[in-house]
Coordinates of N, CA, C and O in Angstrom, one line a residue:
X1032 N 47.0 9.8 -22.7 CA 46.4 11.1 -22.9 C 45.2 11.3 -22.2 O 44.3 10.4 -22.2
X1033 N 45.0 12.4 -21.5 CA 43.7 12.6 -20.7 C 42.8 13.6 -21.4 O 43.2 14.5 -22.0
X1034 N 41.6 13.1 -21.5 CA 40.6 13.8 -22.2 C 39.6 14.6 -21.2 O 39.1 13.9 -20.4
X1035 N 39.4 15.8 -21.3 CA 38.5 16.6 -20.5 C 37.4 17.4 -21.3 O 37.8 17.8 -22.4
X1036 N 36.2 17.5 -20.8 CA 35.2 18.4 -21.5 C 35.2 19.7 -20.7 O 34.9 19.6 -19.5
X1037 N 35.5 20.7 -21.4 CA 35.4 22.1 -20.7 C 34.0 22.6 -21.1 O 33.9 23.1 -22.2
X1038 N 33.0 22.6 -20.2 CA 31.7 23.0 -20.5 C 31.7 24.5 -20.8 O 30.8 24.9 -21.7
X1039 N 32.5 25.3 -20.4 CA 32.5 26.7 -20.7 C 32.8 26.9 -22.1 O 32.5 27.9 -22.8
X1040 N 33.6 26.0 -22.8 CA 33.9 26.1 -24.2 C 33.0 25.4 -25.2 O 33.1 25.5 -26.5
X1041 N 32.0 24.7 -24.6 CA 31.0 23.9 -25.5 C 30.0 25.0 -26.0 O 29.5 25.8 -25.3
X1042 N 29.7 24.8 -27.3 CA 28.6 25.5 -27.8 C 27.3 25.0 -27.3 O 27.1 23.9 -26.8
X1043 N 26.2 25.8 -27.5 CA 24.9 25.4 -27.1 C 24.4 24.2 -27.9 O 23.8 23.3 -27.3
X1044 N 24.8 24.2 -29.1 CA 24.5 22.9 -30.0 C 25.2 21.6 -29.4 O 24.6 20.6 -29.3
X1045 N 26.5 21.9 -29.0 CA 27.2 20.6 -28.4 C 26.5 20.2 -27.2 O 26.5 18.9 -27.0
X1046 N 26.1 21.1 -26.4 CA 25.4 20.7 -25.1 C 24.2 20.0 -25.3 O 23.8 18.9 -24.8
X1047 N 23.4 20.5 -26.4 CA 22.2 19.9 -26.8 C 22.3 18.4 -27.3 O 21.7 17.5 -26.9
X1048 N 23.4 18.2 -28.1 CA 23.7 17.0 -28.6 C 24.1 16.0 -27.5 O 23.6 14.9 -27.5
X1049 N 24.9 16.5 -26.6 CA 25.3 15.7 -25.4 C 24.2 15.2 -24.6 O 24.0 14.1 -24.2
X1050 N 23.2 16.2 -24.3 CA 22.0 15.8 -23.5 C 21.1 14.9 -24.2 O 20.6 13.9 -23.6
X1051 N 21.0 15.1 -25.5 CA 20.0 14.2 -26.3 C 20.7 12.7 -26.4 O 19.9 11.8 -26.4
X1052 N 21.9 12.6 -26.3 CA 22.6 11.3 -26.4 C 22.4 10.6 -25.0 O 22.4 9.4 -25.0
X1053 N 22.4 11.4 -24.1 CA 22.3 10.8 -22.7 C 20.8 10.5 -22.4 O 20.6 9.7 -21.5
X1054 N 19.8 11.2 -23.0 CA 18.5 11.0 -22.6 C 17.9 9.6 -22.6 O 17.1 9.2 -21.7
X1055 N 18.2 8.8 -23.6 CA 17.8 7.4 -23.6 C 18.1 6.6 -22.4 O 17.5 5.6 -22.1
X1056 N 19.2 7.0 -21.6 CA 19.6 6.2 -20.5 C 18.7 6.5 -19.3 O 18.7 5.8 -18.3
X1057 N 17.9 7.6 -19.3 CA 17.0 7.9 -18.2 C 15.7 7.1 -18.2 O 15.1 7.2 -19.2
X1058 N 15.4 6.4 -17.1 CA 14.2 5.6 -17.1 C 13.0 6.6 -17.0 O 12.9 7.5 -16.2
X1059 N 11.9 6.3 -17.8 CA 10.7 7.0 -17.8 C 9.8 6.7 -16.6 O 9.3 7.5 -16.0
X1060 N 9.7 5.4 -16.3 CA 8.9 5.0 -15.1 C 7.5 4.7 -15.6 O 7.1 4.9 -16.7
X1061 N 6.7 4.3 -14.6 CA 5.3 4.0 -14.8 C 4.4 5.2 -14.9 O 4.7 6.2 -14.3
X1062 N 3.3 5.1 -15.7 CA 2.4 6.1 -15.7 C 1.2 5.6 -14.9 O 0.5 4.8 -15.3
X1063 N 1.0 6.3 -13.7 CA 0.0 5.9 -12.8 C -1.2 6.8 -12.9 O -1.1 8.0 -12.9
X1064 N -2.4 6.2 -13.1 CA -3.7 7.0 -13.3 C -4.6 7.0 -12.1 O -5.6 7.8 -12.1
X1065 N -4.3 6.2 -11.2 CA -5.3 6.2 -10.0 C -5.5 4.8 -9.5 O -4.7 3.9 -9.9
X1066 N -6.5 4.5 -8.6 CA -6.8 3.2 -8.2 C -8.3 2.9 -8.4 O -9.1 3.9 -8.4
X1067 N -8.6 1.6 -8.6 CA -10.0 1.2 -8.6 C -10.2 0.4 -7.3 O -9.5 -0.6 -7.1
X1068 N -11.0 0.8 -6.5 CA -11.4 0.0 -5.3 C -12.4 -1.0 -5.7 O -13.5 -0.7 -6.1
X1069 N -12.0 -2.3 -5.5 CA -12.9 -3.4 -6.0 C -13.7 -4.1 -5.0 O -14.8 -4.7 -5.2
X1070 N -13.3 -3.9 -3.8 CA -13.9 -4.5 -2.5 C -13.6 -3.8 -1.2 O -12.4 -3.3 -1.2
X1071 N -14.4 -3.8 -0.3 CA -14.0 -3.2 1.0 C -15.0 -3.7 2.1 O -16.1 -4.1 1.8
X1072 N -14.5 -3.8 3.3 CA -15.3 -4.3 4.3 C -14.4 -5.1 5.4 O -13.3 -4.8 5.6
X1073 N -15.2 -6.1 6.0 CA -14.5 -7.0 7.0 C -14.0 -8.2 6.3 O -14.5 -8.9 5.5
X1074 N -12.7 -8.4 6.7 CA -11.9 -9.6 6.1 C -11.5 -10.6 7.2 O -11.4 -10.2 8.3
X1075 N -11.1 -11.8 6.7 CA -10.5 -12.7 7.6 C -9.1 -13.2 6.8 O -9.2 -13.2 5.6
X1076 N -8.2 -13.4 7.6 CA -6.9 -13.9 7.0 C -6.7 -15.4 7.3 O -7.2 -15.9 8.3
X1077 N -6.0 -16.0 6.3 CA -5.6 -17.4 6.6 C -4.2 -17.5 6.1 O -3.8 -16.8 5.1
X1078 N -3.5 -18.4 6.8 CA -2.1 -18.7 6.4 C -2.1 -20.2 5.9 O -2.4 -21.0 6.8
X1079 N -1.9 -20.4 4.7 CA -2.0 -21.8 4.3 C -0.8 -22.7 4.9 O 0.3 -22.2 5.0
X1080 N -1.2 -23.9 5.2 CA -0.1 -24.8 5.7 C 0.8 -25.3 4.6 O 2.0 -25.4 4.7
X1081 N 0.1 -25.5 3.4 CA 0.9 -25.9 2.2 C 0.5 -25.0 1.0 O -0.6 -24.8 0.9
X1082 N 1.6 -24.7 0.2 CA 1.3 -24.0 -0.9 C 2.0 -24.7 -2.1 O 3.1 -25.1 -1.9
X1083 N 1.3 -24.9 -3.2 CA 1.9 -25.5 -4.3 C 2.8 -24.6 -5.1 O 2.4 -23.5 -5.5
X1084 N 4.0 -24.9 -5.3 CA 4.9 -24.0 -6.0 C 5.0 -24.5 -7.5 O 5.4 -25.6 -7.8
X1085 N 4.4 -23.8 -8.4 CA 4.3 -24.2 -9.8 C 5.6 -24.3 -10.5 O 5.8 -25.2 -11.4
X1086 N 6.7 -23.7 -10.0 CA 7.9 -23.7 -10.7 C 8.6 -25.0 -10.4 O 9.2 -25.6 -11.3
X1087 N 8.4 -25.6 -9.1 CA 9.0 -26.9 -8.8 C 8.0 -28.0 -8.7 O 8.4 -29.1 -8.5
X1088 N 6.7 -27.6 -8.9 CA 5.7 -28.6 -8.9 C 5.7 -29.4 -7.6 O 5.6 -30.6 -7.6
X1089 N 6.0 -28.6 -6.5 CA 6.0 -29.3 -5.3 C 5.4 -28.4 -4.2 O 5.2 -27.2 -4.4
X1090 N 5.1 -29.1 -3.1 CA 4.4 -28.2 -2.0 C 5.5 -27.6 -1.2 O 6.5 -28.2 -0.9
X1091 N 5.2 -26.4 -0.8 CA 6.1 -25.7 0.1 C 5.5 -25.4 1.4 O 4.3 -25.0 1.5
X1092 N 6.2 -25.7 2.5 CA 5.6 -25.5 3.8 C 6.3 -24.4 4.5 O 7.4 -24.0 4.1
X1093 N 5.7 -23.8 5.5 CA 6.4 -22.8 6.2 C 5.6 -21.5 6.3 O 4.4 -21.4 6.0
X1094 N 6.2 -20.4 6.6 CA 5.6 -19.1 6.7 C 5.3 -18.4 5.4 O 6.2 -18.0 4.7
X1095 N 4.1 -18.5 5.0 CA 3.6 -18.0 3.7 C 2.8 -16.7 4.0 O 2.3 -16.5 5.1
X1096 N 2.7 -15.9 3.0 CA 1.8 -14.7 3.1 C 0.4 -15.0 3.4 O -0.1 -16.0 2.9
X1097 N -0.3 -14.2 4.0 CA -1.6 -14.4 4.4 C -2.5 -14.1 3.1 O -2.1 -13.4 2.3
X1098 N -3.6 -14.9 3.1 CA -4.6 -14.7 2.0 C -5.8 -14.1 2.7 O -6.2 -14.5 3.7
X1099 N -6.3 -12.9 2.1 CA -7.4 -12.2 2.7 C -8.7 -12.5 2.0 O -8.7 -12.5 0.8
X1100 N -9.7 -12.8 2.7 CA -11.0 -13.1 2.1 C -12.1 -12.1 2.7 O -12.2 -11.9 3.9
X1101 N -12.8 -11.5 1.8 CA -13.9 -10.6 2.3 C -15.0 -11.4 2.9 O -15.6 -12.3 2.3
X1102 N -15.4 -11.1 4.1 CA -16.4 -11.7 4.8 C -17.8 -10.9 4.7 O -18.8 -11.5 4.6
X1103 N -17.6 -9.7 4.8 CA -18.8 -8.8 4.7 C -18.5 -7.5 4.2 O -17.6 -6.7 4.7
X1104 N -19.1 -7.2 3.0 CA -18.8 -5.9 2.3 C -19.5 -4.8 3.0 O -20.7 -5.0 3.5
X1105 N -18.9 -3.7 3.2 CA -19.5 -2.5 3.8 C -18.5 -1.7 4.4 O -17.3 -2.0 4.6
X1106 N -19.0 -0.4 4.8 CA -18.0 0.5 5.4 C -18.3 0.7 6.9 O -17.7 1.5 7.6
X1107 N -19.1 -0.1 7.6 CA -19.4 0.0 9.0 C -18.8 -1.2 9.7 O -18.9 -2.4 9.3
X1108 N -17.8 -0.9 10.5 CA -16.9 -1.8 11.1 C -17.1 -1.9 12.6 O -16.9 -0.9 13.3
X1109 N -17.4 -3.1 13.2 CA -17.5 -3.1 14.7 C -16.1 -3.0 15.4 O -15.2 -3.7 14.9
X1110 N -16.1 -2.3 16.5 CA -14.8 -2.1 17.2 C -14.7 -3.3 18.1 O -15.2 -3.3 19.2
X1111 N -14.1 -4.4 17.6 CA -13.9 -5.6 18.3 C -12.5 -6.1 18.1 O -12.1 -6.2 17.0
X1112 N -11.9 -6.6 19.3 CA -10.6 -7.1 19.0 C -10.5 -8.3 18.1 O -11.4 -9.2 18.2
X1113 N -9.5 -8.3 17.3 CA -9.4 -9.4 16.2 C -10.2 -9.1 15.0 O -10.0 -9.8 13.9
X1114 N -10.9 -8.0 14.9 CA -11.6 -7.6 13.6 C -10.6 -7.0 12.7 O -9.8 -6.2 13.0
X1115 N -10.6 -7.6 11.4 CA -9.8 -7.0 10.3 C -10.7 -6.3 9.3 O -11.7 -6.9 8.9
X1116 N -10.3 -5.2 8.8 CA -11.1 -4.5 7.8 C -10.1 -3.7 6.9 O -9.0 -3.5 7.2
X1117 N -10.6 -3.6 5.6 CA -9.7 -3.0 4.7 C -10.4 -2.9 3.3 O -11.6 -2.9 3.2
X1118 N -9.5 -2.8 2.4 CA -10.0 -2.7 0.9 C -9.1 -3.5 0.0 O -7.9 -3.6 0.3
X1119 N -9.7 -3.9 -1.1 CA -8.9 -4.4 -2.2 C -9.0 -3.4 -3.4 O -10.0 -2.9 -3.7
X1120 N -7.8 -3.2 -4.0 CA -7.8 -2.1 -5.1 C -6.8 -2.6 -6.1 O -5.9 -3.4 -5.9
X1121 N -6.9 -2.0 -7.3 CA -6.0 -2.2 -8.4 C -5.4 -0.9 -8.8 O -6.1 0.2 -9.0
X1122 N -4.1 -0.8 -8.8 CA -3.4 0.5 -9.3 C -3.5 0.5 -10.8 O -3.2 -0.4 -11.5
X1123 N -4.2 1.6 -11.3 CA -4.4 1.7 -12.7 C -3.2 2.5 -13.4 O -2.7 3.4 -12.8
X1124 N -2.7 2.0 -14.5 CA -1.6 2.7 -15.1 C -1.0 1.7 -16.1 O -1.5 0.7 -16.5
X1125 N 0.2 2.2 -16.6 CA 1.0 1.4 -17.5 C 2.5 1.5 -17.2 O 2.9 2.6 -16.6
X1126 N 3.3 0.6 -17.5 CA 2.9 -0.6 -18.1 C 2.4 -1.6 -17.1 O 2.8 -1.6 -15.8
X1127 N 1.5 -2.6 -17.5 CA 0.9 -3.5 -16.5 C 2.1 -4.3 -16.0 O 3.0 -4.7 -16.6
X1128 N 2.0 -4.7 -14.7 CA 3.0 -5.5 -14.0 C 4.2 -4.7 -13.5 O 5.1 -5.4 -12.9
X1129 N 4.3 -3.4 -13.8 CA 5.5 -2.6 -13.4 C 5.5 -2.5 -11.9 O 4.5 -2.2 -11.3
X1130 N 6.6 -2.7 -11.3 CA 6.8 -2.6 -9.8 C 7.0 -1.2 -9.5 O 7.7 -0.4 -10.0
X1131 N 6.1 -0.7 -8.5 CA 6.1 0.7 -8.1 C 6.1 0.7 -6.6 O 5.8 -0.3 -6.0
X1132 N 6.5 1.8 -6.0 CA 6.4 2.0 -4.5 C 5.2 3.0 -4.3 O 5.1 4.1 -4.8
X1133 N 4.2 2.5 -3.4 CA 3.1 3.4 -3.0 C 3.2 3.6 -1.5 O 3.8 2.9 -0.8
X1134 N 2.5 4.6 -1.1 CA 2.5 5.0 0.3 C 1.0 4.8 0.8 O 0.0 5.3 0.0
X1135 N 0.8 4.2 1.8 CA -0.5 4.1 2.5 C -0.6 4.9 3.7 O 0.3 4.9 4.5
X1136 N -1.6 5.6 3.8 CA -1.9 6.4 5.0 C -3.2 6.0 5.6 O -4.2 6.0 5.0
X1137 N -3.1 5.7 6.9 CA -4.3 5.3 7.8 C -4.6 6.6 8.6 O -3.8 6.9 9.4
X1138 N -5.8 7.1 8.4 CA -6.3 8.2 9.3 C -7.3 7.6 10.2 O -8.2 6.9 9.8
X1139 N -7.3 8.1 11.5 CA -8.3 7.6 12.5 C -8.3 8.5 13.7 O -7.5 9.4 13.8
X1140 N -9.4 8.3 14.5 CA -9.4 9.1 15.8 C -8.2 8.8 16.6 O -7.5 7.8 16.4
X1141 N -8.0 9.7 17.6 CA -6.8 9.6 18.4 C -6.7 8.3 19.1 O -7.6 7.8 19.8
X1142 N -5.5 7.6 18.9 CA -5.2 6.3 19.6 C -4.2 6.6 20.6 O -3.1 7.3 20.2
X1143 N -4.2 6.1 21.8 CA -3.2 6.2 22.8 C -2.6 4.9 23.1 O -3.3 4.0 23.5
X1144 N -1.3 4.7 22.9 CA -0.7 3.5 23.1 C -0.2 3.6 24.6 O 0.7 4.3 25.0
X1145 N -0.8 2.7 25.5 CA -0.4 2.9 27.0 C 1.0 2.4 27.3 O 1.4 2.8 28.3
X1146 N 1.6 1.5 26.4 CA 2.9 1.2 26.6 C 4.0 2.2 26.4 O 5.0 2.2 27.1
X1147 N 3.7 3.0 25.4 CA 4.7 4.1 25.1 C 4.2 5.5 25.5 O 5.0 6.4 25.4
X1148 N 2.9 5.6 25.7 CA 2.3 6.9 26.1 C 2.2 7.8 24.8 O 1.7 9.0 24.9
X1149 N 2.4 7.3 23.7 CA 2.4 8.1 22.4 C 0.9 8.1 21.9 O 0.2 7.0 21.9
X1150 N 0.4 9.3 21.4 CA -0.9 9.5 20.9 C -0.6 9.7 19.4 O 0.3 10.4 19.0
X1151 N -1.5 9.1 18.6 CA -1.4 9.4 17.1 C -2.7 9.3 16.5 O -3.7 8.6 17.0
X1152 N -2.8 10.0 15.3 CA -4.1 10.1 14.6 C -4.0 9.5 13.2 O -4.9 9.6 12.3
X1153 N -2.7 9.1 12.8 CA -2.5 8.5 11.5 C -1.2 7.7 11.6 O -0.4 7.7 12.5
X1154 N -1.1 6.7 10.6 CA 0.0 5.9 10.4 C 0.3 5.9 8.9 O -0.6 6.0 8.1
X1155 N 1.6 5.6 8.6 CA 1.9 5.7 7.2 C 2.9 4.6 6.9 O 3.9 4.4 7.8
X1156 N 2.8 4.0 5.8 CA 3.8 2.8 5.4 C 4.0 2.9 3.9 O 3.0 3.2 3.1
X1157 N 5.2 2.6 3.4 CA 5.4 2.5 1.9 C 5.6 1.0 1.7 O 6.2 0.2 2.4
X1158 N 4.9 0.5 0.6 CA 5.1 -0.9 0.1 C 5.3 -1.0 -1.4 O 5.1 0.1 -2.1
X1159 N 5.7 -2.1 -1.8 CA 5.9 -2.4 -3.2 C 4.6 -2.9 -3.8 O 3.8 -3.6 -3.1
X1160 N 4.1 -2.5 -5.0 CA 3.0 -2.9 -5.7 C 3.2 -3.1 -7.1 O 4.3 -2.6 -7.6
X1161 N 2.3 -3.8 -7.7 CA 2.5 -4.0 -9.2 C 1.2 -3.4 -9.9 O 0.1 -3.6 -9.5
X1162 N 1.5 -2.6 -10.9 CA 0.4 -2.0 -11.7 C -0.5 -3.1 -12.3 O 0.0 -4.1 -12.8
X1163 N -1.7 -2.8 -12.0 CA -2.8 -3.8 -12.7 C -3.0 -5.0 -11.8 O -3.9 -5.8 -12.2
X1164 N -2.4 -5.2 -10.7 CA -2.7 -6.4 -9.9 C -3.4 -6.0 -8.6 O -3.3 -4.9 -8.0
X1165 N -4.3 -6.8 -8.2 CA -5.2 -6.6 -7.0 C -4.3 -6.7 -5.8 O -3.5 -7.5 -5.6
X1166 N -4.5 -5.7 -4.9 CA -3.8 -5.6 -3.6 C -4.8 -5.4 -2.4 O -5.8 -4.8 -2.6
X1167 N -4.5 -6.0 -1.3 CA -5.4 -5.9 -0.2 C -4.5 -5.1 0.8 O -3.4 -5.3 1.1
X1168 N -5.2 -4.1 1.5 CA -4.7 -3.3 2.5 C -5.7 -3.1 3.6 O -6.9 -2.9 3.3
X1169 N -5.2 -3.3 4.9 CA -6.3 -3.1 5.9 C -5.6 -2.9 7.2 O -4.4 -2.8 7.3
X1170 N -6.5 -3.0 8.2 CA -6.1 -2.9 9.7 C -6.7 -3.9 10.5 O -7.9 -4.2 10.2
X1171 N -6.0 -4.5 11.5 CA -6.6 -5.4 12.4 C -6.5 -4.8 13.8 O -5.5 -4.3 14.2
X1172 N -7.6 -5.0 14.5 CA -7.6 -4.5 15.9 C -7.0 -5.6 16.8 O -7.6 -6.6 17.1
X1173 N -5.7 -5.4 17.0 CA -4.9 -6.4 17.8 C -4.9 -6.0 19.3 O -4.7 -7.0 20.1
X1174 N -5.2 -4.8 19.7 CA -5.1 -4.5 21.1 C -6.5 -3.7 21.5 O -7.0 -3.0 20.7
X1175 N -6.8 -3.9 22.7 CA -8.1 -3.1 23.3 C -7.9 -1.6 23.1 O -8.9 -1.0 22.8
X1176 N -6.7 -1.1 23.3 CA -6.6 0.3 23.2 C -6.6 0.9 21.7 O -6.7 2.1 21.6
X1177 N -6.7 0.0 20.7 CA -6.9 0.4 19.3 C -8.4 0.6 19.0 O -8.7 1.2 17.9
X1178 N -9.3 0.2 19.8 CA -10.7 0.1 19.5 C -11.3 1.5 19.7 O -12.2 1.7 20.6
X1179 N -11.0 2.4 18.9 CA -11.5 3.8 18.9 C -12.6 3.9 17.8 O -12.4 3.5 16.6
X1180 N -13.7 4.4 18.2 CA -14.8 4.6 17.2 C -14.7 6.0 16.5 O -14.1 6.8 17.0
X1181 N -15.4 5.9 15.3 CA -15.3 7.2 14.5 C -15.0 6.9 13.1 O -14.9 5.7 12.7
X1182 N -14.5 7.9 12.4 CA -14.1 7.9 11.0 C -12.7 7.3 10.8 O -11.8 7.8 11.5
X1183 N -12.5 6.4 10.0 CA -11.1 5.7 9.6 C -11.1 5.8 8.2 O -12.1 5.6 7.5
X1184 N -10.0 6.2 7.6 CA -9.7 6.3 6.2 C -8.4 5.5 5.8 O -7.5 5.8 6.5
X1185 N -8.5 4.9 4.7 CA -7.2 4.3 4.1 C -7.0 5.0 2.8 O -7.9 5.0 1.9
X1186 N -5.8 5.7 2.7 CA -5.5 6.4 1.5 C -4.3 5.8 0.7 O -3.4 5.2 1.5
X1187 N -4.3 5.9 -0.6 CA -3.2 5.4 -1.3 C -2.6 6.5 -2.1 O -3.2 7.3 -2.7
X1188 N -1.2 6.7 -2.0 CA -0.5 7.7 -2.6 C 0.6 7.1 -3.6 O 1.2 6.0 -3.2
X1189 N 0.9 7.8 -4.6 CA 2.0 7.5 -5.5 C 2.7 8.8 -5.8 O 2.1 9.7 -6.3
X1190 N 4.0 8.8 -5.4 CA 4.9 10.0 -5.7 C 4.2 11.3 -5.1 O 4.2 12.3 -5.7
X1191 N 3.6 11.2 -3.9 CA 3.0 12.3 -3.2 C 1.5 12.6 -3.7 O 0.9 13.6 -3.2
X1192 N 1.1 12.0 -4.8 CA -0.3 12.3 -5.3 C -1.2 11.2 -4.8 O -1.0 10.0 -4.8
X1193 N -2.4 11.6 -4.2 CA -3.4 10.8 -3.8 C -4.1 10.1 -4.8 O -4.7 10.8 -5.8
X1194 N -4.2 8.8 -4.9 CA -4.7 8.0 -6.0 C -6.2 7.6 -5.6 O -7.0 7.5 -6.6
X1195 N -6.5 7.4 -4.4 CA -7.8 7.0 -3.9 C -7.8 6.7 -2.4 O -6.8 6.9 -1.8
X1196 N -9.0 6.5 -2.0 CA -9.2 6.4 -0.5 C -10.5 5.6 -0.2 O -11.4 5.6 -1.1
X1197 N -10.6 5.0 0.9 CA -11.9 4.3 1.3 C -12.1 4.7 2.8 O -11.2 4.7 3.6
X1198 N -13.4 5.2 3.0 CA -13.8 5.6 4.4 C -14.5 4.5 5.0 O -15.2 3.7 4.4
X1199 N -14.3 4.3 6.4 CA -15.0 3.4 7.3 C -15.5 4.1 8.5 O -14.8 5.1 8.9
X1200 N -16.5 3.6 9.0 CA -17.1 4.2 10.3 C -16.9 2.9 11.3 O -17.6 1.9 11.1
X1201 N -16.1 3.1 12.3 CA -15.9 2.1 13.3 C -16.9 2.5 14.5 O -16.9 3.6 14.9
X1202 N -17.7 1.5 14.9 CA -18.6 1.7 15.9 C -18.6 0.6 17.0 O -18.0 -0.5 16.8
X1203 N -19.1 0.9 18.2 CA -19.2 0.0 19.3 C -20.3 -1.0 19.0 O -21.4 -0.5 18.8
X1204 N -20.0 -2.3 19.0 CA -21.1 -3.2 18.7 C -22.1 -3.4 19.9 O -21.9 -3.0 21.0

């Protein structure tokens, strides 16, 4: 026997009951309130040779994530190849530890990539983040052609809403 629901014959009350019964299946998601910038400035990165894995109580070798260390707090950044700058921030909201997707937007003066001929004034990337956990985001001058002076901004967005930003002034040393 085949069972079908003819929505045209359902009363408003039946539709309401059907919707209410389905509602608990819909995920509510995280409540995000903004970001707290806890540090900003010039950073250095290190890649550990050995990392202790607490689950196996053993050392793990190989390609590990970089650890960023603040070397000089401030918003004035020298335009020098190899310089890394950025900010550390915490996404405020609930529940703590909830995995969310945030978008980072880097705004800067016009950069011309000589290899592609492309000019750009911004870059955007989406990353996974955890509510309540400290995150580092930044930029490293890897190429001479990236060394443009002026205002640089790192912005953090969640679902299209700007949560926070940090301004930097890049200058010729």
